[in-house]
């Protein structure tokens, strides 16, 4: 497959490129876009030789151009910047799949334009559906493209649904690690917020299981991220909000589950490694052989689950309310 990678210098982007490195016969990178990290972008351009390289500002784009000249780049890409640059990366003619790894609503417009050109979407940007689900879903249907979830929970649900017939889904069960404050009681957390705010701020950006960007790590600590995933699951899988549940699973091995109409539950398991959902999103319907450590349930020994405390994590209820309100 030929990829356009939006957010190439961030967590999603660098891990996607690790997949490209592991499977060089399966993927070609045709476009890269990023923020202002011109140095890392220059390294990526030299290695992957994209046709388009986009950065956020004209200054960063100029720095990239100079870095590539200094490095003796013989195959200079089209170097662009800003919103128009992201659109050029997302719509590069030769790419057939766009990996949307940029943060926030900035991913909405390039996703729409890529869909209109009948490119498949590996969706790692949840805000696209949260802010534009009623627009995106009809476009996906109209242009006959695939929108494949690239985050762990929605990829798990998508994998579990393979082979489930239409009308067979009864309930979606999203798992959550519980984030940085999962081992604190509500009272302890609230007290430390008063007594040691700097400690809480530092802890909020350190995830116990996953290696992710700063924003999603913070959103995980407050469980706002899980609330957003509820809304995303509604648009991705057509489940009503009454049929989407959240369960705390500290080990982050069961990435989510579905319950079918006969009350059978199907779960997807794996190590806490973002490359697993990413590789499925860019290789579906195939299964690529990857050089990763196999899951060992005997090594884990114990998997635990509990209901979330919505007083400790008020963002969960807010997300359900926002989703139902529309």
Coordinates of N, CA and C in Angstrom, one line a residue, residues 101-303:
X101 N -2.8 10.9 11.9 CA -2.2 10.8 13.2 C -2.0 12.2 13.8
X102 N -2.7 13.2 13.3 CA -2.6 14.6 13.8 C -3.7 14.8 14.9
X103 N -3.4 15.7 15.8 CA -4.2 15.8 17.0 C -5.3 16.9 16.7
X104 N -6.5 16.6 17.2 CA -7.6 17.6 17.2 C -8.3 17.7 15.9
X105 N -9.2 18.8 15.9 CA -10.1 18.9 14.7 C -9.3 19.3 13.4
X106 N -8.0 19.5 13.5 CA -7.2 19.8 12.3 C -7.2 18.6 11.4
X107 N -7.6 17.4 11.9 CA -7.7 16.2 11.0 C -8.9 16.1 10.2
X108 N -9.9 17.0 10.5 CA -11.2 16.8 9.8 C -11.2 17.1 8.3
X109 N -10.7 18.3 8.0 CA -10.8 18.7 6.6 C -9.9 17.8 5.7
X110 N -8.7 17.5 6.1 CA -7.9 16.6 5.2 C -8.5 15.2 5.0
X111 N -9.2 14.8 6.1 CA -9.9 13.5 6.0 C -11.0 13.6 5.0
X112 N -11.8 14.6 5.0 CA -12.9 14.8 4.1 C -12.4 14.8 2.6
X113 N -11.3 15.6 2.4 CA -10.8 15.7 1.0 C -10.2 14.4 0.6
X114 N -9.6 13.6 1.5 CA -9.0 12.3 1.1 C -10.1 11.4 0.7
X115 N -11.2 11.4 1.5 CA -12.4 10.5 1.2 C -12.9 10.8 -0.2
X116 N -13.0 12.1 -0.5 CA -13.6 12.5 -1.8 C -12.7 12.0 -3.0
X117 N -11.5 11.7 -2.7 CA -10.6 11.2 -3.7 C -10.5 9.6 -3.6
X118 N -11.5 9.1 -2.8 CA -11.6 7.6 -2.7 C -10.4 6.9 -2.1
X119 N -9.8 7.6 -1.1 CA -8.7 7.0 -0.4 C -9.2 6.4 0.9
X120 N -8.7 5.3 1.3 CA -9.0 4.7 2.6 C -8.4 5.5 3.7
X121 N -9.0 5.5 4.9 CA -8.6 6.2 6.0 C -8.2 5.3 7.1
X122 N -7.0 5.4 7.6 CA -6.6 4.7 8.9 C -6.7 5.7 9.9
X123 N -7.8 5.7 10.7 CA -8.2 6.7 11.6 C -7.6 6.6 13.0
X124 N -6.6 7.5 13.2 CA -6.0 7.6 14.5 C -6.3 8.9 15.2
X125 N -7.1 9.7 14.5 CA -7.6 11.0 15.0 C -9.0 10.9 15.4
X126 N -9.3 10.7 16.7 CA -10.7 10.5 17.1 C -11.6 11.8 17.0
X127 N -10.9 12.9 17.0 CA -11.7 14.2 16.9 C -12.4 14.3 15.6
X128 N -11.9 13.6 14.5 CA -12.5 13.7 13.2 C -14.0 13.2 13.3
X129 N -14.2 12.1 13.9 CA -15.6 11.6 14.0 C -16.4 12.3 15.1
X130 N -15.7 12.7 16.2 CA -16.4 13.3 17.3 C -17.0 14.7 16.8
X131 N -16.2 15.4 16.1 CA -16.6 16.7 15.6 C -17.4 16.7 14.3
X132 N -17.2 15.6 13.5 CA -17.8 15.6 12.2 C -18.4 14.3 11.8
X133 N -18.7 13.4 12.7 CA -19.3 12.1 12.4 C -20.5 12.2 11.4
X134 N -21.5 13.1 11.7 CA -22.6 13.2 10.8 C -22.3 13.6 9.4
X135 N -21.1 14.2 9.2 CA -20.6 14.6 7.8 C -19.8 13.4 7.2
X136 N -18.9 12.9 8.1 CA -17.9 11.9 7.6 C -18.6 10.6 7.2
X137 N -19.5 10.1 8.0 CA -20.1 8.8 7.7 C -20.9 8.7 6.4
X138 N -21.7 9.8 6.0 CA -22.3 9.7 4.7 C -21.3 9.8 3.5
X139 N -20.2 10.5 3.8 CA -19.2 10.6 2.7 C -18.5 9.2 2.5
X140 N -18.2 8.5 3.6 CA -17.6 7.2 3.5 C -18.5 6.3 2.7
X141 N -19.8 6.4 2.9 CA -20.7 5.5 2.2 C -20.8 6.0 0.7
X142 N -20.9 7.3 0.5 CA -21.0 7.8 -0.8 C -19.8 7.4 -1.7
X143 N -18.6 7.5 -1.2 CA -17.4 7.3 -2.0 C -16.9 5.9 -1.9
X144 N -17.5 5.0 -1.1 CA -17.2 3.6 -1.1 C -15.8 3.3 -0.5
X145 N -15.3 4.1 0.5 CA -14.0 3.9 1.0 C -14.1 3.2 2.3
X146 N -13.0 2.7 2.8 CA -12.9 2.1 4.1 C -12.3 3.0 5.1
X147 N -13.0 3.1 6.3 CA -12.5 3.9 7.4 C -12.1 2.9 8.5
X148 N -10.8 2.7 8.7 CA -10.4 1.7 9.6 C -9.8 2.3 10.9
X149 N -10.3 1.9 12.0 CA -9.8 2.5 13.3 C -8.4 2.1 13.6
X150 N -7.5 3.0 14.0 CA -6.1 2.8 14.3 C -5.8 2.9 15.7
X151 N -6.8 3.2 16.6 CA -6.5 3.2 18.0 C -6.9 1.8 18.6
X152 N -6.3 1.5 19.8 CA -6.4 0.1 20.3 C -7.8 -0.3 20.5
X153 N -8.6 0.5 21.1 CA -10.0 0.1 21.5 C -10.9 -0.1 20.3
X154 N -10.9 0.8 19.4 CA -11.8 0.7 18.3 C -11.3 -0.3 17.3
X155 N -10.0 -0.5 17.2 CA -9.4 -1.6 16.4 C -9.8 -2.9 16.9
X156 N -9.8 -3.0 18.3 CA -10.2 -4.3 18.9 C -11.7 -4.6 18.6
X157 N -12.6 -3.6 18.7 CA -14.0 -3.8 18.3 C -14.1 -4.2 16.9
X158 N -13.4 -3.5 16.0 CA -13.5 -3.8 14.6 C -13.0 -5.3 14.3
X159 N -12.0 -5.7 15.0 CA -11.5 -7.0 14.8 C -12.5 -8.1 15.4
X160 N -13.1 -7.7 16.5 CA -14.1 -8.6 17.1 C -15.3 -8.8 16.2
X161 N -15.6 -7.8 15.4 CA -16.8 -7.8 14.6 C -16.6 -8.5 13.3
X162 N -15.4 -8.9 13.0 CA -15.2 -9.6 11.7 C -15.9 -11.0 11.8
X163 N -16.9 -11.2 11.0 CA -17.6 -12.4 11.0 C -19.0 -12.3 11.8
X164 N -19.2 -11.2 12.5 CA -20.5 -11.0 13.2 C -21.5 -10.5 12.1
X165 N -22.6 -11.1 11.9 CA -23.5 -10.7 10.8 C -24.2 -9.4 11.2
X166 N -24.7 -8.8 10.2 CA -25.5 -7.5 10.4 C -26.6 -7.8 11.4
X167 N -26.8 -6.9 12.4 CA -27.8 -7.1 13.4 C -27.3 -8.0 14.6
X168 N -26.1 -8.5 14.5 CA -25.6 -9.4 15.5 C -25.0 -8.7 16.7
X169 N -24.7 -7.5 16.6 CA -24.1 -6.7 17.7 C -25.1 -6.3 18.8
X170 N -24.8 -6.6 20.0 CA -25.7 -6.3 21.1 C -25.2 -5.1 22.0
X171 N -23.8 -5.2 22.2 CA -23.2 -4.2 23.1 C -21.7 -4.1 22.8
X172 N -21.2 -2.9 22.9 CA -19.8 -2.6 22.8 C -19.3 -2.4 24.2
X173 N -18.2 -3.0 24.6 CA -17.5 -2.8 25.9 C -16.1 -2.3 25.7
X174 N -16.0 -1.0 26.0 CA -14.7 -0.4 25.9 C -13.9 -0.6 27.2
X175 N -12.6 -1.1 27.0 CA -11.8 -1.2 28.2 C -11.0 0.1 28.4
X176 N -10.6 0.4 29.6 CA -9.8 1.5 30.0 C -8.8 1.2 31.0
X177 N -7.6 1.6 30.9 CA -6.5 1.3 31.9 C -6.9 2.0 33.2
X178 N -7.6 3.1 33.2 CA -7.8 3.9 34.4 C -6.9 5.1 34.5
X179 N -5.8 5.1 33.6 CA -4.9 6.2 33.6 C -4.0 6.4 34.8
X180 N -3.4 7.5 34.9 CA -2.4 7.8 35.9 C -2.9 7.7 37.3
X181 N -4.2 7.9 37.5 CA -4.8 8.1 38.9 C -5.6 6.8 39.3
X182 N -5.5 5.8 38.6 CA -6.3 4.6 38.8 C -6.2 4.0 40.2
X183 N -5.0 4.1 40.7 CA -4.7 3.5 42.0 C -5.0 4.4 43.2
X184 N -5.5 5.7 42.9 CA -5.9 6.6 44.0 C -7.4 6.6 44.2
X185 N -7.8 6.6 45.4 CA -9.2 6.8 45.7 C -9.7 8.2 45.3
X186 N -11.0 8.4 45.1 CA -11.5 9.7 44.8 C -11.1 10.7 45.8
X187 N -11.2 10.4 47.1 CA -10.9 11.3 48.2 C -9.4 11.7 48.2
X188 N -8.6 10.6 48.0 CA -7.1 10.9 47.9 C -6.7 11.8 46.8
X189 N -7.3 11.5 45.6 CA -7.0 12.3 44.4 C -7.4 13.8 44.7
X190 N -8.6 14.0 45.1 CA -9.1 15.4 45.4 C -8.3 16.1 46.4
X191 N -7.8 15.4 47.4 CA -7.0 16.0 48.5 C -5.6 16.4 47.9
X192 N -5.0 15.5 47.1 CA -3.7 15.8 46.6 C -3.8 16.9 45.5
X193 N -4.9 17.1 44.9 CA -5.1 18.2 44.0 C -5.0 19.5 44.7
X194 N -5.5 19.5 46.0 CA -5.4 20.7 46.8 C -4.0 20.9 47.4
X195 N -3.4 19.7 47.9 CA -2.2 19.8 48.7 C -0.9 19.8 47.8
X196 N -0.9 19.0 46.7 CA 0.2 18.8 45.9 C -0.1 18.9 44.4
X197 N -0.6 20.1 44.0 CA -1.0 20.2 42.6 C 0.1 19.9 41.6
X198 N 1.3 20.3 41.9 CA 2.4 20.1 40.9 C 2.7 18.6 40.7
X199 N 2.6 17.8 41.8 CA 2.7 16.4 41.7 C 1.6 15.8 40.8
X200 N 0.4 16.2 41.0 CA -0.7 15.7 40.2 C -0.5 16.1 38.8
X201 N -0.1 17.3 38.5 CA 0.1 17.7 37.1 C 1.2 16.9 36.4
X202 N 2.3 16.6 37.2 CA 3.3 15.7 36.6 C 2.9 14.3 36.4
X203 N 2.1 13.8 37.3 CA 1.6 12.4 37.2 C 0.6 12.2 36.1
X204 N -0.2 13.3 35.8 CA -1.2 13.2 34.8 C -0.6 13.0 33.4
X205 N 0.6 13.4 33.2 CA 1.2 13.2 31.8 C 2.1 12.0 31.7
X206 N 2.0 11.1 32.7 CA 2.8 9.8 32.7 C 1.8 8.6 32.7
X207 N 1.7 7.9 31.6 CA 0.8 6.8 31.6 C 1.4 5.5 32.1
X208 N 0.7 4.7 32.9 CA 1.3 3.5 33.5 C 1.5 2.4 32.5
X209 N 0.8 2.4 31.3 CA 0.9 1.3 30.4 C 1.4 1.7 29.0
X210 N 0.8 2.8 28.5 CA 1.0 3.1 27.1 C 2.0 4.2 26.9
X211 N 2.7 4.1 25.7 CA 3.6 5.2 25.3 C 2.9 6.0 24.3
X212 N 2.3 7.2 24.7 CA 1.5 8.0 23.8 C 1.9 9.5 23.9
X213 N 1.3 10.3 23.1 CA 1.6 11.7 23.2 C 1.0 12.4 24.4
X214 N 1.4 13.6 24.7 CA 1.1 14.3 26.0 C -0.4 14.5 26.1
X215 N -1.1 14.9 25.0 CA -2.5 15.3 25.2 C -3.3 14.0 25.5
X216 N -3.1 12.9 24.8 CA -3.9 11.8 25.0 C -3.6 11.1 26.3
X217 N -2.3 11.3 26.8 CA -2.0 10.8 28.1 C -2.7 11.5 29.2
X218 N -2.8 12.9 29.1 CA -3.6 13.7 30.0 C -5.0 13.3 30.0
X219 N -5.6 13.2 28.7 CA -7.0 12.8 28.6 C -7.3 11.5 29.2
X220 N -6.3 10.6 29.2 CA -6.5 9.3 29.8 C -6.5 9.4 31.3
X221 N -5.7 10.3 31.9 CA -5.7 10.5 33.3 C -7.1 10.9 33.8
X222 N -7.8 11.8 33.1 CA -9.1 12.3 33.5 C -10.2 11.4 32.9
X223 N -9.8 10.4 32.1 CA -10.8 9.6 31.4 C -11.7 10.3 30.4
X224 N -11.3 11.6 30.1 CA -11.9 12.3 29.0 C -11.7 11.5 27.7
X225 N -10.5 10.9 27.5 CA -10.2 10.1 26.3 C -11.2 9.0 26.1
X226 N -11.6 8.3 27.2 CA -12.5 7.2 27.1 C -13.9 7.7 26.8
X227 N -14.3 8.9 27.3 CA -15.5 9.5 27.0 C -15.6 9.8 25.5
X228 N -14.5 10.3 24.9 CA -14.5 10.6 23.5 C -14.6 9.3 22.7
X229 N -14.0 8.3 23.2 CA -14.0 7.0 22.5 C -15.4 6.4 22.4
X230 N -16.2 6.7 23.4 CA -17.7 6.3 23.4 C -18.4 7.0 22.2
X231 N -18.1 8.3 22.0 CA -18.7 9.0 20.9 C -18.2 8.4 19.6
X232 N -16.9 8.2 19.5 CA -16.3 7.6 18.3 C -16.9 6.2 18.0
X233 N -17.1 5.4 19.0 CA -17.6 4.1 18.8 C -19.1 4.2 18.3
X234 N -19.8 5.1 18.7 CA -21.2 5.3 18.3 C -21.2 5.6 16.7
X235 N -20.3 6.4 16.3 CA -20.2 6.7 14.8 C -19.6 5.6 14.0
X236 N -18.6 5.0 14.6 CA -17.9 3.9 13.8 C -18.8 2.7 13.6
X237 N -19.5 2.3 14.7 CA -20.1 1.0 14.7 C -21.6 1.0 14.8
X238 N -22.2 2.2 14.9 CA -23.6 2.4 14.9 C -24.3 2.0 16.1
X239 N -23.6 1.8 17.2 CA -24.1 1.4 18.5 C -24.8 2.6 19.2
X240 N -25.9 2.4 19.8 CA -26.5 3.5 20.6 C -25.7 3.7 21.9
X241 N -25.9 4.9 22.4 CA -25.1 5.2 23.7 C -25.5 4.3 24.8
X242 N -26.7 3.8 24.8 CA -27.2 2.9 25.8 C -26.5 1.5 25.7
X243 N -25.9 1.2 24.5 CA -25.3 -0.1 24.3 C -23.8 0.0 24.2
X244 N -23.2 1.1 24.8 CA -21.8 1.2 24.9 C -21.4 1.4 26.4
X245 N -20.6 0.4 26.9 CA -20.2 0.4 28.3 C -18.7 0.6 28.4
X246 N -18.2 1.1 29.6 CA -16.8 1.2 29.9 C -16.5 0.3 31.1
X247 N -15.4 -0.4 31.0 CA -14.9 -1.1 32.2 C -13.4 -0.9 32.4
X248 N -13.0 -0.7 33.6 CA -11.6 -0.5 33.9 C -10.9 -1.8 33.9
X249 N -9.8 -1.8 33.1 CA -9.0 -3.0 33.0 C -7.5 -2.6 33.1
X250 N -6.9 -2.6 34.3 CA -5.6 -2.0 34.6 C -4.5 -2.6 33.8
X251 N -4.6 -3.9 33.4 CA -3.5 -4.5 32.7 C -3.4 -4.1 31.2
X252 N -4.4 -3.6 30.6 CA -4.4 -3.1 29.2 C -4.0 -4.3 28.3
X253 N -4.6 -5.4 28.5 CA -4.4 -6.6 27.6 C -5.6 -6.9 26.8
X254 N -6.8 -6.8 27.4 CA -8.0 -6.9 26.7 C -8.3 -5.5 26.2
X255 N -8.3 -5.3 24.9 CA -8.3 -3.9 24.3 C -9.8 -3.4 24.1
X256 N -10.7 -4.3 24.1 CA -12.1 -4.0 24.1 C -12.9 -5.3 23.7
X257 N -14.2 -5.3 23.9 CA -15.0 -6.5 23.6 C -16.3 -6.1 22.9
X258 N -16.9 -7.1 22.3 CA -18.3 -6.9 21.8 C -19.1 -8.1 22.4
X259 N -20.4 -7.8 22.7 CA -21.4 -8.8 23.1 C -22.3 -8.9 21.9
X260 N -22.6 -10.2 21.5 CA -23.5 -10.4 20.4 C -24.9 -10.7 21.0
X261 N -25.8 -10.8 20.1 CA -27.2 -10.9 20.5 C -27.5 -12.1 21.4
X262 N -26.7 -13.2 21.3 CA -26.9 -14.3 22.1 C -26.2 -14.3 23.4
X263 N -25.6 -13.1 23.8 CA -24.8 -12.8 25.0 C -23.4 -13.4 25.0
X264 N -23.0 -13.9 23.9 CA -21.5 -14.3 23.8 C -20.7 -13.0 23.7
X265 N -19.5 -13.1 24.4 CA -18.6 -11.9 24.3 C -17.4 -12.3 23.6
X266 N -16.9 -11.5 22.7 CA -15.7 -11.7 21.9 C -14.8 -10.5 22.2
X267 N -13.5 -10.9 22.6 CA -12.5 -9.9 23.0 C -11.3 -10.0 22.1
X268 N -10.6 -8.9 22.0 CA -9.3 -8.9 21.3 C -8.2 -8.6 22.4
X269 N -7.2 -9.4 22.4 CA -6.1 -9.3 23.4 C -4.8 -9.1 22.7
X270 N -3.9 -8.4 23.4 CA -2.5 -8.2 22.9 C -1.8 -7.3 23.9
X271 N -0.5 -7.3 23.7 CA 0.3 -6.4 24.6 C -0.1 -4.9 24.3
X272 N 0.2 -4.0 25.3 CA -0.1 -2.6 25.1 C 0.9 -2.0 24.2
X273 N 0.7 -2.1 22.9 CA 1.6 -1.7 21.9 C 0.8 -1.1 20.7
X274 N 0.9 0.2 20.5 CA 0.1 0.9 19.5 C 0.3 0.4 18.1
X275 N 1.5 -0.2 17.9 CA 1.8 -0.7 16.5 C 0.8 -1.8 16.1
X276 N 0.2 -2.5 17.1 CA -0.7 -3.6 16.7 C -2.0 -3.1 16.0
X277 N -2.7 -2.1 16.6 CA -3.9 -1.6 15.9 C -3.5 -0.8 14.6
X278 N -2.3 -0.2 14.6 CA -1.9 0.6 13.5 C -1.6 -0.4 12.3
X279 N -0.9 -1.5 12.5 CA -0.6 -2.4 11.4 C -1.9 -3.0 10.8
X280 N -2.9 -3.3 11.7 CA -4.1 -3.8 11.2 C -4.9 -2.8 10.3
X281 N -4.8 -1.5 10.7 CA -5.5 -0.5 10.0 C -5.0 -0.3 8.6
X282 N -3.7 -0.5 8.4 CA -3.1 -0.3 7.1 C -2.9 -1.6 6.3
X283 N -3.2 -2.7 6.9 CA -3.0 -4.0 6.2 C -4.3 -4.7 6.0
X284 N -5.4 -4.3 6.7 CA -6.7 -5.0 6.6 C -7.1 -5.2 5.1
X285 N -7.6 -6.3 4.7 CA -8.1 -7.4 5.5 C -7.0 -8.5 5.7
X286 N -5.8 -8.2 5.5 CA -4.7 -9.2 5.6 C -4.1 -9.1 7.0
X287 N -3.4 -10.1 7.4 CA -2.6 -10.2 8.6 C -1.1 -10.4 8.3
X288 N -0.4 -9.4 8.6 CA 1.1 -9.4 8.3 C 1.8 -10.0 9.4
X289 N 2.9 -10.8 9.1 CA 3.7 -11.4 10.1 C 4.6 -10.3 10.7
X290 N 4.6 -10.0 12.0 CA 5.3 -8.9 12.6 C 6.3 -9.5 13.6
X291 N 7.5 -8.8 13.8 CA 8.5 -9.3 14.7 C 8.3 -8.8 16.1
X292 N 7.1 -9.0 16.6 CA 6.8 -8.6 18.0 C 6.7 -9.8 18.9
X293 N 6.8 -9.5 20.2 CA 6.7 -10.5 21.3 C 5.3 -11.1 21.3
X294 N 5.1 -12.4 21.2 CA 3.8 -13.0 21.3 C 3.2 -12.8 22.7
X295 N 1.9 -12.8 22.8 CA 1.2 -12.6 24.1 C 1.4 -13.9 24.8
X296 N 1.7 -13.8 26.1 CA 1.9 -15.0 27.0 C 0.9 -14.8 28.2
X297 N -0.2 -15.5 28.2 CA -1.2 -15.3 29.3 C -0.7 -15.9 30.6
X298 N 0.1 -17.0 30.5 CA 0.7 -17.5 31.7 C 1.6 -16.5 32.4
X299 N 2.3 -15.8 31.6 CA 3.2 -14.7 32.2 C 2.4 -13.7 32.9
X300 N 1.2 -13.3 32.3 CA 0.4 -12.3 32.9 C -0.3 -12.8 34.2
X301 N -0.8 -14.0 34.1 CA -1.4 -14.7 35.3 C -2.8 -14.2 35.6
X302 N -2.9 -12.9 35.8 CA -4.2 -12.3 36.2 C -4.6 -11.1 35.4
X303 N -5.9 -11.1 35.0 CA -6.6 -10.0 34.4 C -7.7 -9.6 35.2

